[in-house]
XYZ file of C-alpha atoms in Angstrom:
652
model
C 6.871 0.516 -85.136
C 9.876 2.960 -83.892
C 12.768 2.188 -81.309
C 10.684 4.299 -78.584
C 7.300 2.550 -78.910
C 9.223 -0.821 -78.992
C 10.964 -0.242 -75.285
C 7.578 0.936 -73.900
C 5.989 -3.169 -74.992
C 9.096 -4.093 -73.917
C 9.149 -2.917 -70.636
C 5.800 -3.774 -69.440
C 5.671 -6.755 -71.249
C 8.828 -7.554 -69.137
C 9.879 -5.397 -66.397
C 5.435 -5.412 -64.992
C 4.829 -8.942 -64.498
C 8.588 -9.242 -62.840
C 7.787 -6.117 -60.398
C 3.614 -6.944 -59.216
C 4.960 -10.256 -58.458
C 7.680 -9.017 -56.268
C 5.117 -7.369 -54.904
C 2.902 -10.209 -53.828
C 5.870 -12.243 -52.209
C 6.616 -8.862 -50.024
C 3.026 -9.218 -49.017
C 2.963 -13.102 -48.618
C 6.592 -12.956 -46.244
C 4.764 -9.501 -44.907
C 1.688 -11.947 -43.469
C 1.656 -15.189 -44.001
C 5.619 -15.768 -42.402
C 6.894 -12.216 -40.090
C 4.313 -12.808 -37.888
C 4.945 -15.845 -37.426
C 8.440 -15.219 -36.296
C 7.930 -12.621 -34.417
C 5.672 -14.601 -31.695
C 7.324 -18.043 -32.351
C 11.165 -17.122 -32.352
C 11.699 -13.169 -31.658
C 12.075 -14.398 -28.017
C 14.967 -16.597 -27.656
C 16.565 -15.391 -31.565
C 16.746 -11.700 -31.716
C 18.341 -9.024 -30.867
C 15.878 -8.428 -27.481
C 17.086 -11.826 -26.718
C 19.839 -11.448 -23.334
C 21.692 -14.342 -25.860
C 20.929 -15.880 -29.183
C 20.393 -19.692 -28.639
C 22.292 -21.076 -31.148
C 23.028 -18.228 -32.306
C 21.559 -17.465 -34.982
C 18.875 -14.364 -36.142
C 15.667 -14.515 -37.247
C 14.064 -10.632 -36.907
C 16.035 -9.519 -40.603
C 17.254 -11.602 -43.831
C 20.761 -11.811 -43.803
C 20.905 -13.975 -40.502
C 17.909 -16.069 -40.297
C 20.061 -17.024 -44.424
C 23.787 -17.583 -42.267
C 22.150 -18.703 -39.714
C 23.918 -20.272 -35.959
C 26.170 -22.533 -34.873
C 23.929 -25.213 -37.470
C 24.089 -23.561 -40.767
C 22.137 -22.051 -42.710
C 18.363 -22.009 -42.079
C 17.170 -21.042 -45.164
C 18.754 -21.301 -48.525
C 16.339 -19.677 -51.217
C 14.736 -21.943 -53.903
C 15.664 -25.322 -51.345
C 12.830 -25.999 -48.900
C 14.682 -29.313 -47.890
C 18.076 -27.701 -47.820
C 16.641 -25.019 -44.979
C 17.330 -25.762 -41.607
C 14.387 -23.559 -40.062
C 11.764 -25.256 -41.879
C 13.686 -29.387 -40.443
C 12.528 -27.491 -37.685
C 9.755 -26.179 -37.695
C 8.441 -30.563 -38.783
C 10.499 -31.331 -35.008
C 12.025 -33.648 -37.524
C 15.492 -32.654 -35.774
C 15.747 -29.609 -34.023
C 11.723 -28.885 -32.936
C 10.722 -24.948 -32.931
C 8.837 -24.120 -31.219
C 9.653 -26.892 -28.892
C 6.752 -26.895 -26.223
C 4.040 -26.895 -28.984
C 4.286 -27.497 -32.993
C 3.014 -25.005 -35.256
C 0.100 -26.025 -37.174
C 0.866 -28.180 -40.820
C -0.959 -24.480 -42.759
C 1.496 -22.848 -41.584
C 4.596 -24.888 -42.224
C 2.765 -25.203 -45.764
C 3.468 -21.836 -46.021
C 7.616 -21.743 -44.498
C 8.153 -24.261 -47.772
C 6.367 -22.871 -50.537
C 8.085 -19.398 -48.949
C 11.109 -20.881 -49.036
C 10.313 -22.318 -52.405
C 9.937 -19.111 -54.052
C 13.126 -17.689 -53.195
C 12.157 -16.180 -49.712
C 11.798 -12.577 -49.666
C 12.548 -10.408 -46.986
C 12.627 -6.801 -47.546
C 14.595 -6.338 -43.900
C 17.186 -5.406 -45.027
C 19.459 -4.969 -42.054
C 19.736 -6.524 -38.123
C 17.049 -3.871 -35.756
C 17.908 -2.809 -32.552
C 17.265 -4.377 -29.733
C 14.226 -1.312 -29.318
C 13.087 -1.756 -32.866
C 12.293 -6.278 -32.122
C 11.243 -5.639 -28.437
C 8.855 -2.795 -29.996
C 7.488 -5.539 -33.012
C 7.477 -8.432 -30.916
C 4.958 -6.542 -28.805
C 3.694 -4.635 -31.390
C 2.422 -8.644 -33.071
C 1.316 -10.473 -29.616
C -0.488 -6.299 -29.553
C -2.369 -7.255 -32.730
C -3.066 -11.079 -32.025
C -4.697 -10.109 -28.677
C -6.680 -7.521 -28.934
C -8.559 -10.879 -30.212
C -9.873 -11.694 -27.733
C -13.324 -11.677 -26.663
C -12.401 -10.291 -23.457
C -11.036 -6.572 -25.149
C -14.035 -6.718 -27.782
C -16.687 -3.885 -27.347
C -19.840 -3.936 -26.466
C -22.426 -4.835 -29.181
C -25.953 -6.315 -28.736
C -27.208 -9.170 -30.059
C -29.956 -11.679 -30.506
C -30.228 -15.533 -28.243
C -30.159 -18.078 -29.768
C -33.626 -19.174 -30.131
C -33.832 -22.547 -28.116
C -37.309 -25.609 -27.895
C -37.608 -24.959 -24.819
C -40.685 -22.553 -24.116
C -39.592 -23.130 -20.020
C -35.918 -21.346 -21.420
C -37.258 -18.724 -23.136
C -38.898 -15.842 -20.510
C -35.203 -14.471 -20.327
C -33.063 -14.046 -22.858
C -29.760 -15.525 -20.022
C -31.691 -18.269 -20.061
C -31.472 -19.212 -23.960
C -27.519 -18.731 -24.074
C -27.532 -21.437 -21.418
C -30.165 -23.256 -22.759
C -28.471 -23.387 -26.457
C -25.627 -24.009 -24.577
C -26.554 -27.348 -22.558
C -28.180 -28.876 -26.205
C -24.882 -27.957 -27.735
C -22.625 -30.256 -24.565
C -25.283 -32.076 -25.009
C -26.834 -31.881 -20.960
C -29.305 -32.326 -19.656
C -30.645 -29.141 -17.217
C -31.153 -29.823 -13.461
C -34.030 -30.865 -12.428
C -35.648 -27.508 -10.708
C -34.626 -25.897 -7.485
C -37.856 -26.829 -4.132
C -39.256 -23.890 -2.480
C -37.126 -24.578 0.298
C -33.885 -25.181 -1.558
C -34.346 -21.021 -4.076
C -35.329 -20.223 -0.376
C -32.111 -20.176 1.592
C -29.900 -19.676 -1.951
C -31.549 -16.368 -2.726
C -30.906 -16.336 1.607
C -27.764 -17.204 1.866
C -26.688 -15.394 -1.763
C -28.298 -11.652 -0.915
C -28.597 -10.982 2.846
C -25.106 -13.961 4.290
C -28.327 -15.195 6.501
C -29.966 -18.335 6.592
C -33.651 -17.152 6.205
C -35.655 -16.897 9.617
C -38.265 -19.439 10.665
C -41.180 -17.299 9.250
C -39.875 -17.231 5.979
C -39.296 -21.305 6.093
C -42.980 -22.075 7.090
C -44.396 -19.691 4.499
C -43.195 -19.113 0.858
C -43.342 -23.220 0.528
C -46.832 -21.880 0.933
C -46.880 -19.120 -0.921
C -44.243 -20.528 -3.893
C -47.631 -22.895 -3.844
C -50.177 -20.663 -5.064
C -47.486 -18.481 -6.644
C -44.503 -19.212 -7.578
C -43.470 -14.733 -9.545
C -45.401 -13.424 -6.988
C -43.567 -15.709 -3.936
C -40.071 -15.545 -5.642
C -40.950 -10.902 -6.257
C -41.696 -10.850 -2.546
C -38.742 -12.753 -0.975
C -36.451 -10.826 -3.479
C -37.433 -7.628 -2.934
C -37.462 -7.871 1.053
C -34.013 -10.055 1.772
C -33.136 -6.824 -0.787
C -35.119 -4.223 1.786
C -33.290 -5.574 4.315
C -29.923 -3.970 5.812
C -27.620 -6.971 6.410
C -27.926 -6.274 1.884
C -25.836 -3.804 2.458
C -23.510 -5.570 4.274
C -22.922 -8.774 2.567
C -22.465 -7.398 -0.549
C -19.919 -4.191 0.926
C -18.346 -7.589 2.039
C -17.585 -8.614 -1.527
C -16.290 -5.091 -2.590
C -14.413 -5.052 0.236
C -12.479 -8.402 -1.110
C -12.195 -6.304 -4.698
C -10.615 -3.409 -3.139
C -8.568 -5.046 0.031
C -9.990 -3.517 2.274
C -8.175 -4.386 6.007
C -8.881 -2.214 9.158
C -5.294 -1.909 9.838
C -1.828 -0.196 7.965
C -0.756 -3.907 6.295
C 2.597 -4.441 5.262
C 5.488 -5.118 7.833
C 3.532 -2.563 10.537
C -0.198 -4.066 11.228
C -1.597 -1.395 13.369
C -5.019 -0.019 13.619
C -5.994 2.178 10.443
C -7.688 5.298 11.458
C -11.116 5.959 10.005
C -11.249 2.711 8.007
C -15.511 2.123 9.084
C -15.910 4.366 7.970
C -14.792 3.296 4.247
C -16.954 -0.083 5.063
C -19.719 2.291 6.510
C -20.290 3.984 3.668
C -20.168 0.733 1.222
C -22.952 -0.665 2.911
C -25.145 2.896 3.143
C -23.574 3.019 -0.753
C -25.235 -0.889 -0.880
C -29.024 -0.858 1.059
C -29.720 2.974 -1.080
C -29.462 1.264 -3.922
C -26.861 4.102 -5.661
C -26.471 3.752 -9.447
C -22.635 1.866 -10.070
C -21.624 3.965 -12.568
C -22.330 6.463 -9.694
C -20.708 4.195 -7.534
C -17.468 3.684 -9.415
C -17.346 7.539 -10.236
C -16.748 7.725 -5.979
C -13.982 5.399 -5.984
C -12.018 6.360 -8.306
C -12.039 9.647 -8.469
C -14.641 11.211 -4.992
C -13.537 14.383 -4.074
C -12.970 15.968 -7.731
C -17.075 15.305 -7.945
C -18.720 18.442 -9.144
C -20.839 17.201 -7.278
C -20.637 15.506 -4.270
C -23.803 13.220 -3.008
C -23.840 14.470 0.358
C -26.170 11.860 3.098
C -27.960 14.336 5.301
C -29.051 11.608 6.908
C -25.680 11.007 8.316
C -23.789 14.212 7.911
C -21.255 13.336 5.838
C -20.398 13.959 1.791
C -20.497 9.920 1.120
C -18.180 10.702 -2.308
C -15.138 12.169 -0.223
C -15.438 8.338 1.209
C -14.802 6.593 -1.691
C -10.844 7.538 -2.309
C -10.513 5.525 0.110
C -9.876 2.211 -1.899
C -6.480 3.744 -2.744
C -5.510 3.570 0.884
C -6.501 0.630 2.260
C -3.917 -1.812 3.487
C -1.211 -0.097 2.991
C 0.752 2.583 5.817
C -0.885 5.232 5.338
C 2.007 7.907 6.364
C 4.434 9.856 4.132
C 7.340 9.103 5.107
C 6.923 5.785 3.219
C 8.704 8.462 0.637
C 11.746 7.907 3.340
C 12.502 3.988 2.738
C 13.832 2.312 -0.524
C 11.095 -0.196 -1.756
C 8.746 0.290 0.361
C 6.476 3.495 -0.907
C 7.245 0.951 -4.611
C 5.272 -1.757 -3.246
C 2.567 0.319 -2.229
C 2.197 1.348 -5.248
C 2.660 -1.400 -6.550
C -0.039 -3.066 -4.330
C -2.492 0.060 -5.633
C -2.281 -0.415 -10.423
C -2.610 -3.867 -8.865
C -5.762 -3.936 -7.112
C -7.519 -1.131 -9.046
C -6.637 -3.240 -12.579
C -8.100 -6.325 -11.386
C -11.247 -3.659 -10.083
C -12.378 -1.371 -12.451
C -10.348 -2.704 -16.074
C -10.875 -6.305 -14.687
C -7.691 -7.992 -15.938
C -3.545 -7.585 -13.786
C -1.682 -5.715 -14.800
C 1.604 -6.372 -12.161
C 3.222 -8.110 -14.498
C 3.734 -5.094 -16.536
C 5.870 -4.030 -13.724
C 8.825 -5.726 -14.831
C 8.136 -6.857 -18.503
C 4.707 -6.359 -21.871
C 2.717 -8.921 -20.012
C 2.044 -12.234 -21.284
C -1.335 -12.114 -21.361
C -3.215 -9.372 -21.459
C -2.509 -6.276 -23.524
C -1.074 -4.461 -21.418
C 2.502 -2.734 -21.695
C 5.194 -1.845 -19.371
C 4.886 1.182 -20.978
C 1.017 1.621 -20.073
C 1.861 0.044 -16.655
C 4.681 3.134 -15.008
C 2.360 5.777 -17.257
C -0.443 4.266 -14.882
C 1.508 4.322 -11.389
C 2.138 7.484 -12.809
C -1.163 9.076 -12.362
C -1.463 7.631 -8.302
C 2.342 8.566 -7.559
C 1.791 12.703 -8.779
C -1.808 12.713 -6.214
C -0.412 14.484 -2.399
C -2.037 11.573 -0.012
C -3.217 13.737 2.670
C -6.709 12.732 4.485
C -9.551 14.646 3.532
C -13.400 16.037 6.178
C -16.059 14.179 4.517
C -18.434 16.588 6.677
C -20.861 17.219 4.646
C -21.571 21.400 4.541
C -22.858 23.728 7.491
C -22.728 20.061 9.985
C -20.430 22.462 12.297
C -22.719 25.660 11.572
C -23.815 25.339 15.555
C -20.170 24.050 16.423
C -18.195 26.966 15.042
C -20.604 29.286 16.108
C -21.246 28.049 19.613
C -16.742 27.593 19.482
C -16.092 31.047 17.949
C -18.208 32.959 21.793
C -16.053 30.896 24.386
C -13.447 32.239 22.144
C -14.338 35.503 22.894
C -14.876 34.814 26.987
C -11.726 33.371 26.486
C -9.924 35.582 25.679
C -11.465 37.597 27.929
C -11.184 36.179 30.970
C -7.426 36.380 29.856
C -7.555 39.724 29.424
C -8.634 40.453 32.573
C -6.454 38.006 34.472
C -3.367 38.400 32.589
C -3.307 42.071 32.548
C -3.373 42.710 37.216
C -4.132 45.774 38.608
C -0.639 46.854 38.147
C -0.441 46.982 35.022
C -0.027 44.397 31.669
C 1.829 40.803 31.588
C 4.102 42.547 30.124
C 4.693 45.024 32.826
C 8.362 43.241 34.489
C 7.764 44.109 37.993
C 4.493 43.756 38.864
C 4.607 40.189 36.756
C 8.009 39.573 38.550
C 5.582 39.715 41.565
C 3.523 38.977 40.458
C 4.260 35.346 39.606
C 6.738 35.563 43.016
C 3.546 35.870 45.584
C 1.609 33.404 43.877
C 4.659 30.608 42.702
C 2.437 28.157 45.003
C -0.449 28.340 43.023
C 1.307 27.783 39.571
C 2.981 24.561 40.927
C -0.548 23.423 41.835
C -2.069 24.660 38.815
C -4.127 21.967 36.029
C -4.896 21.925 33.336
C -8.387 23.791 32.953
C -7.010 26.812 35.524
C -6.342 30.432 33.243
C -2.611 29.779 35.806
C -1.538 26.587 33.639
C -0.264 28.774 30.690
C 1.621 31.062 33.155
C 2.717 27.150 35.172
C 4.399 26.317 31.415
C 6.535 29.139 30.908
C 7.838 29.340 34.533
C 8.474 25.441 34.849
C 11.928 23.878 34.134
C 13.694 21.030 34.034
C 16.913 20.783 36.385
C 19.273 18.376 36.346
C 21.543 16.785 39.317
C 24.784 16.361 38.239
C 25.750 12.884 37.580
C 29.617 11.348 38.164
C 30.962 7.651 38.029
C 29.496 6.565 35.055
C 29.752 3.041 33.897
C 27.782 1.193 30.664
C 27.502 -2.378 30.399
C 26.051 -4.674 27.807
C 24.384 -8.099 28.492
C 26.233 -8.960 25.816
C 29.947 -9.291 26.075
C 30.567 -8.738 22.111
C 28.737 -5.067 22.864
C 31.287 -2.941 24.501
C 28.790 0.564 25.865
C 30.947 3.941 25.364
C 30.830 6.153 27.621
C 31.979 10.272 26.391
C 32.208 13.180 28.821
C 29.593 14.219 27.809
C 27.406 12.251 29.686
C 26.803 9.855 26.239
C 26.560 6.513 26.063
C 26.904 5.026 22.461
C 27.097 0.909 21.966
C 29.798 -0.572 20.062
C 30.908 -4.461 18.905
C 28.296 -6.768 17.398
C 25.208 -6.231 17.080
C 23.345 -8.916 19.537
C 19.268 -9.805 18.788
C 18.346 -8.049 21.660
C 20.670 -7.152 24.904
C 19.404 -4.995 27.930
C 22.107 -2.347 28.955
C 23.327 -2.121 32.632
C 23.951 2.241 33.498
C 25.112 3.479 37.344
C 25.766 6.724 38.339
C 26.241 8.654 41.734
C 24.086 12.621 41.936
C 25.218 15.255 43.910
C 22.459 16.314 46.567
C 19.317 16.891 45.608
C 16.525 15.865 44.502
C 15.412 13.458 41.833
C 11.467 12.964 40.339
C 12.314 12.396 36.807
C 14.455 10.399 34.740
C 15.035 11.877 31.323
C 16.096 9.144 27.821
C 17.893 11.598 24.348
C 18.626 8.543 22.241
C 21.016 10.098 20.720
C 21.544 9.934 16.316
C 25.549 8.756 15.582
C 27.133 8.838 12.145
C 28.979 5.070 12.483
C 24.801 3.817 13.324
C 22.427 2.253 10.271
C 20.626 5.526 8.856
C 22.833 7.933 11.430
C 20.350 6.015 14.166
C 19.232 6.090 16.807
C 19.385 2.791 16.324
C 21.876 -0.145 15.998
C 18.604 -1.480 13.018
C 19.918 -0.613 8.818
C 17.485 2.155 9.302
C 17.886 3.427 12.854
C 15.496 2.177 14.673
C 14.578 1.041 17.926
C 12.824 -0.760 20.867
C 12.973 0.482 23.626
C 10.986 -3.208 25.687
C 11.039 -2.160 29.846
C 13.198 0.755 31.730
C 14.125 -0.516 35.137
C 15.466 2.344 37.743
C 17.197 1.736 41.521
C 18.804 4.678 43.570
C 21.654 3.438 46.380
C 21.573 7.007 49.377
C 24.939 8.336 50.279
C 24.078 8.032 54.467
C 26.703 10.513 54.518
C 29.654 11.915 51.192
C 30.351 8.588 50.205
C 29.281 6.719 51.680
C 27.251 4.394 51.177
C 23.432 2.533 52.554
C 23.395 -0.480 52.352
C 20.473 -1.607 50.536
C 19.094 0.075 47.389
C 15.286 0.424 46.637
C 13.253 0.480 43.747
C 11.719 3.677 41.799
C 8.648 2.646 40.601
C 7.561 5.179 37.361
C 4.460 6.632 37.030
C 3.574 7.947 33.706
C 6.046 8.271 30.650
C 6.120 11.166 27.113
C 8.153 11.521 24.679
C 8.562 13.970 21.373
C 8.229 11.119 19.624
C 5.989 7.407 18.992
C 6.068 4.633 16.340
C 2.532 3.852 14.906
C 1.775 1.069 17.731
C 4.908 1.396 19.953
C 3.934 4.042 22.684
C 6.820 5.053 25.039
C 4.098 4.518 27.617
C 4.779 0.580 27.355
C 8.363 0.686 28.742
C 6.755 1.169 31.592
C 4.779 -2.559 31.202
C 7.301 -4.973 32.310
C 4.427 -7.969 30.119
C 3.999 -5.928 26.999
C 5.108 -7.696 23.774
C 6.466 -3.887 21.950
C 7.573 -0.535 23.771
C 9.283 2.647 22.353
C 10.355 3.198 18.729
C 11.318 6.564 17.331
C 10.335 4.358 13.907
C 8.973 6.086 10.233
C 8.702 10.108 12.562
C 13.129 9.229 11.154
C 15.993 9.527 12.619
C 16.771 12.570 14.249
C 17.467 13.367 18.616
C 14.674 11.875 19.874
C 14.009 12.941 24.416
C 10.890 10.730 26.681
C 10.500 11.661 30.169
C 9.787 9.313 32.950
C 8.196 10.906 36.047
C 8.816 9.225 39.722
C 5.820 7.906 41.664
C 7.051 9.590 43.976
C 10.469 12.888 43.983
C 13.304 11.280 45.999
C 15.275 13.302 48.503
C 18.476 12.900 48.327
C 20.420 14.579 51.126
C 23.876 13.170 50.602
C 23.399 12.250 46.811
C 23.559 8.460 45.797
C 23.725 5.762 43.073
C 21.847 4.826 40.638
C 21.122 1.698 38.450
C 19.086 1.879 35.064
C 18.154 -0.776 33.101
C 16.887 -0.236 29.994
C 15.791 -4.313 28.739
C 15.683 -4.676 24.848
C 13.870 -7.829 23.926
C 11.749 -6.813 20.935
C 14.531 -8.573 19.219
C 16.066 -7.992 15.270
C 18.720 -5.614 16.342
C 15.987 -3.184 17.654
C 18.890 -2.301 20.609
C 20.260 1.918 21.267
C 22.999 2.751 19.270
C 23.710 6.145 21.412
C 22.370 7.451 24.333
C 22.639 9.668 27.595
C 20.507 8.971 30.921
C 19.789 12.744 33.289
C 17.731 12.896 36.469
C 16.196 15.837 37.641
C 12.819 17.795 38.895
C 10.354 20.327 37.413
C 10.963 22.930 39.186
C 8.261 26.505 39.058
C 10.362 29.349 38.550
C 9.623 32.167 41.578
C 12.116 35.253 40.493
C 12.451 37.816 43.431
C 10.870 40.721 43.234
C 13.198 44.107 42.792
C 15.392 41.645 40.144
């Protein structure tokens, strides 16, 4: 044997067995030791922990061998000197603390330590790597849960009782009863079956005639009687109402926007009626689910010719039920995110049969959903533009559109004849001025249905009275109302829960038929106002106006008289808080401008009768703000005037 052959034989006989041994020990660690450490120890003793308890890290080799505050956790070859094994046995420390591991697992750790504690993890992982390892181990374990297994064909168990062999599901139930050594309940009576089926399928008690007829039919032929009863109940319109309610509970149906704005949700009834029709028409569940998730994207939507609607288009309304649907939710930090979170939660429960809400903040503790999965789903919900869609069936409005087109042509012709005038077109200058002057009375009294209505609006302008001696006072001593030369009033000081402002000023001689209230923004207000809440809103509960005419310039009439407000309008009102509420002293809310953006807003209050002041007068305006929660005006201005129809002279 030459020297080279000797060396080769020696290497094969000595080195190879050692390499095989090391490989076996590594495999043992990877399959029996590391998964236990990841599952039960990494949460408190790894780089992913906020603070390693006892300064012990078990996510790399030197961390285990060095140990923590109490010394080495693993001493290779010496199980009795290894604190980790002592803790697993619950002899001193108790790890994991909630429940002792099985004796089989503890025996694996003892064998591992005794054989040298082979551990290929050379370096400490980063927090991200440790967290990823924990999640992968949890995911691998949870993927074995029965609820996450794919469907597969199976054979029902055999049972001895032939009465339980008619339906496969009955055999599963009877087999489980036998294994639990339980006896089946007695067969229900005909009356009980009738009542159960009626309530389950329609939500209503059986009719008197059914109570009389069904037991007789059941006694003669049970199967035929049950089949006929079920068919009758399924054909009832109440079946769709009953099961639509079940689905509405799943998708959190509500007639209001929910959250902090409990205002009526326009069109919610359409989704409710859509559900009723779907169940009563026996729409396939696969089609029904497609419509809920992507009904607006189906290449062949389901059209209901009788109702004249695109049924598929109504399905995605699920995503907005119980939510405030105004796009301005994006302007309020936190609200929009809560809306998306609610949608994800409802979606997962309805269509995935699992909860994913916890994954908003961390990998889910129970279901196999990671935080990355959650925000990927959030991206899907936040990508589309939320906007109303027409649900009319194709061609539903063709006849009405044709009629409106014909009317539009007739109106255009009539307006052309009227506005062209005898002297030429409307833009001919002098002819228009002459016509407007001659017809100024008619314009003043024009109604919206009159042809002259557009001209009356073009020629009608507000004329305001000059005001003087402006004073403003808050009902709360901690609040000061500062007046400016331009007539604006700014609230300063402590913000009260509710308040009432009293504003007094005088006006020059003239007539007044309206009061304009300008709610103005300012840098000193929350989100620039115009209200004093942190988000800049206010609620004007009620407005009261009084006037004390002057009998001569500068001389007041003894008694003030109230001015009745007939109507109100505003350039914007928050949903559920119309400006008209400020006319009603008993209204629970009032005029608010929330959700409309932090910009200047204007409201006009019209008097029942014009106030004539030949010598001027002193006005008192009380702004009552009793809604609470600091919903107070921050900066505003009041102006009195009247609407006049201009009558330019013909010679202009």
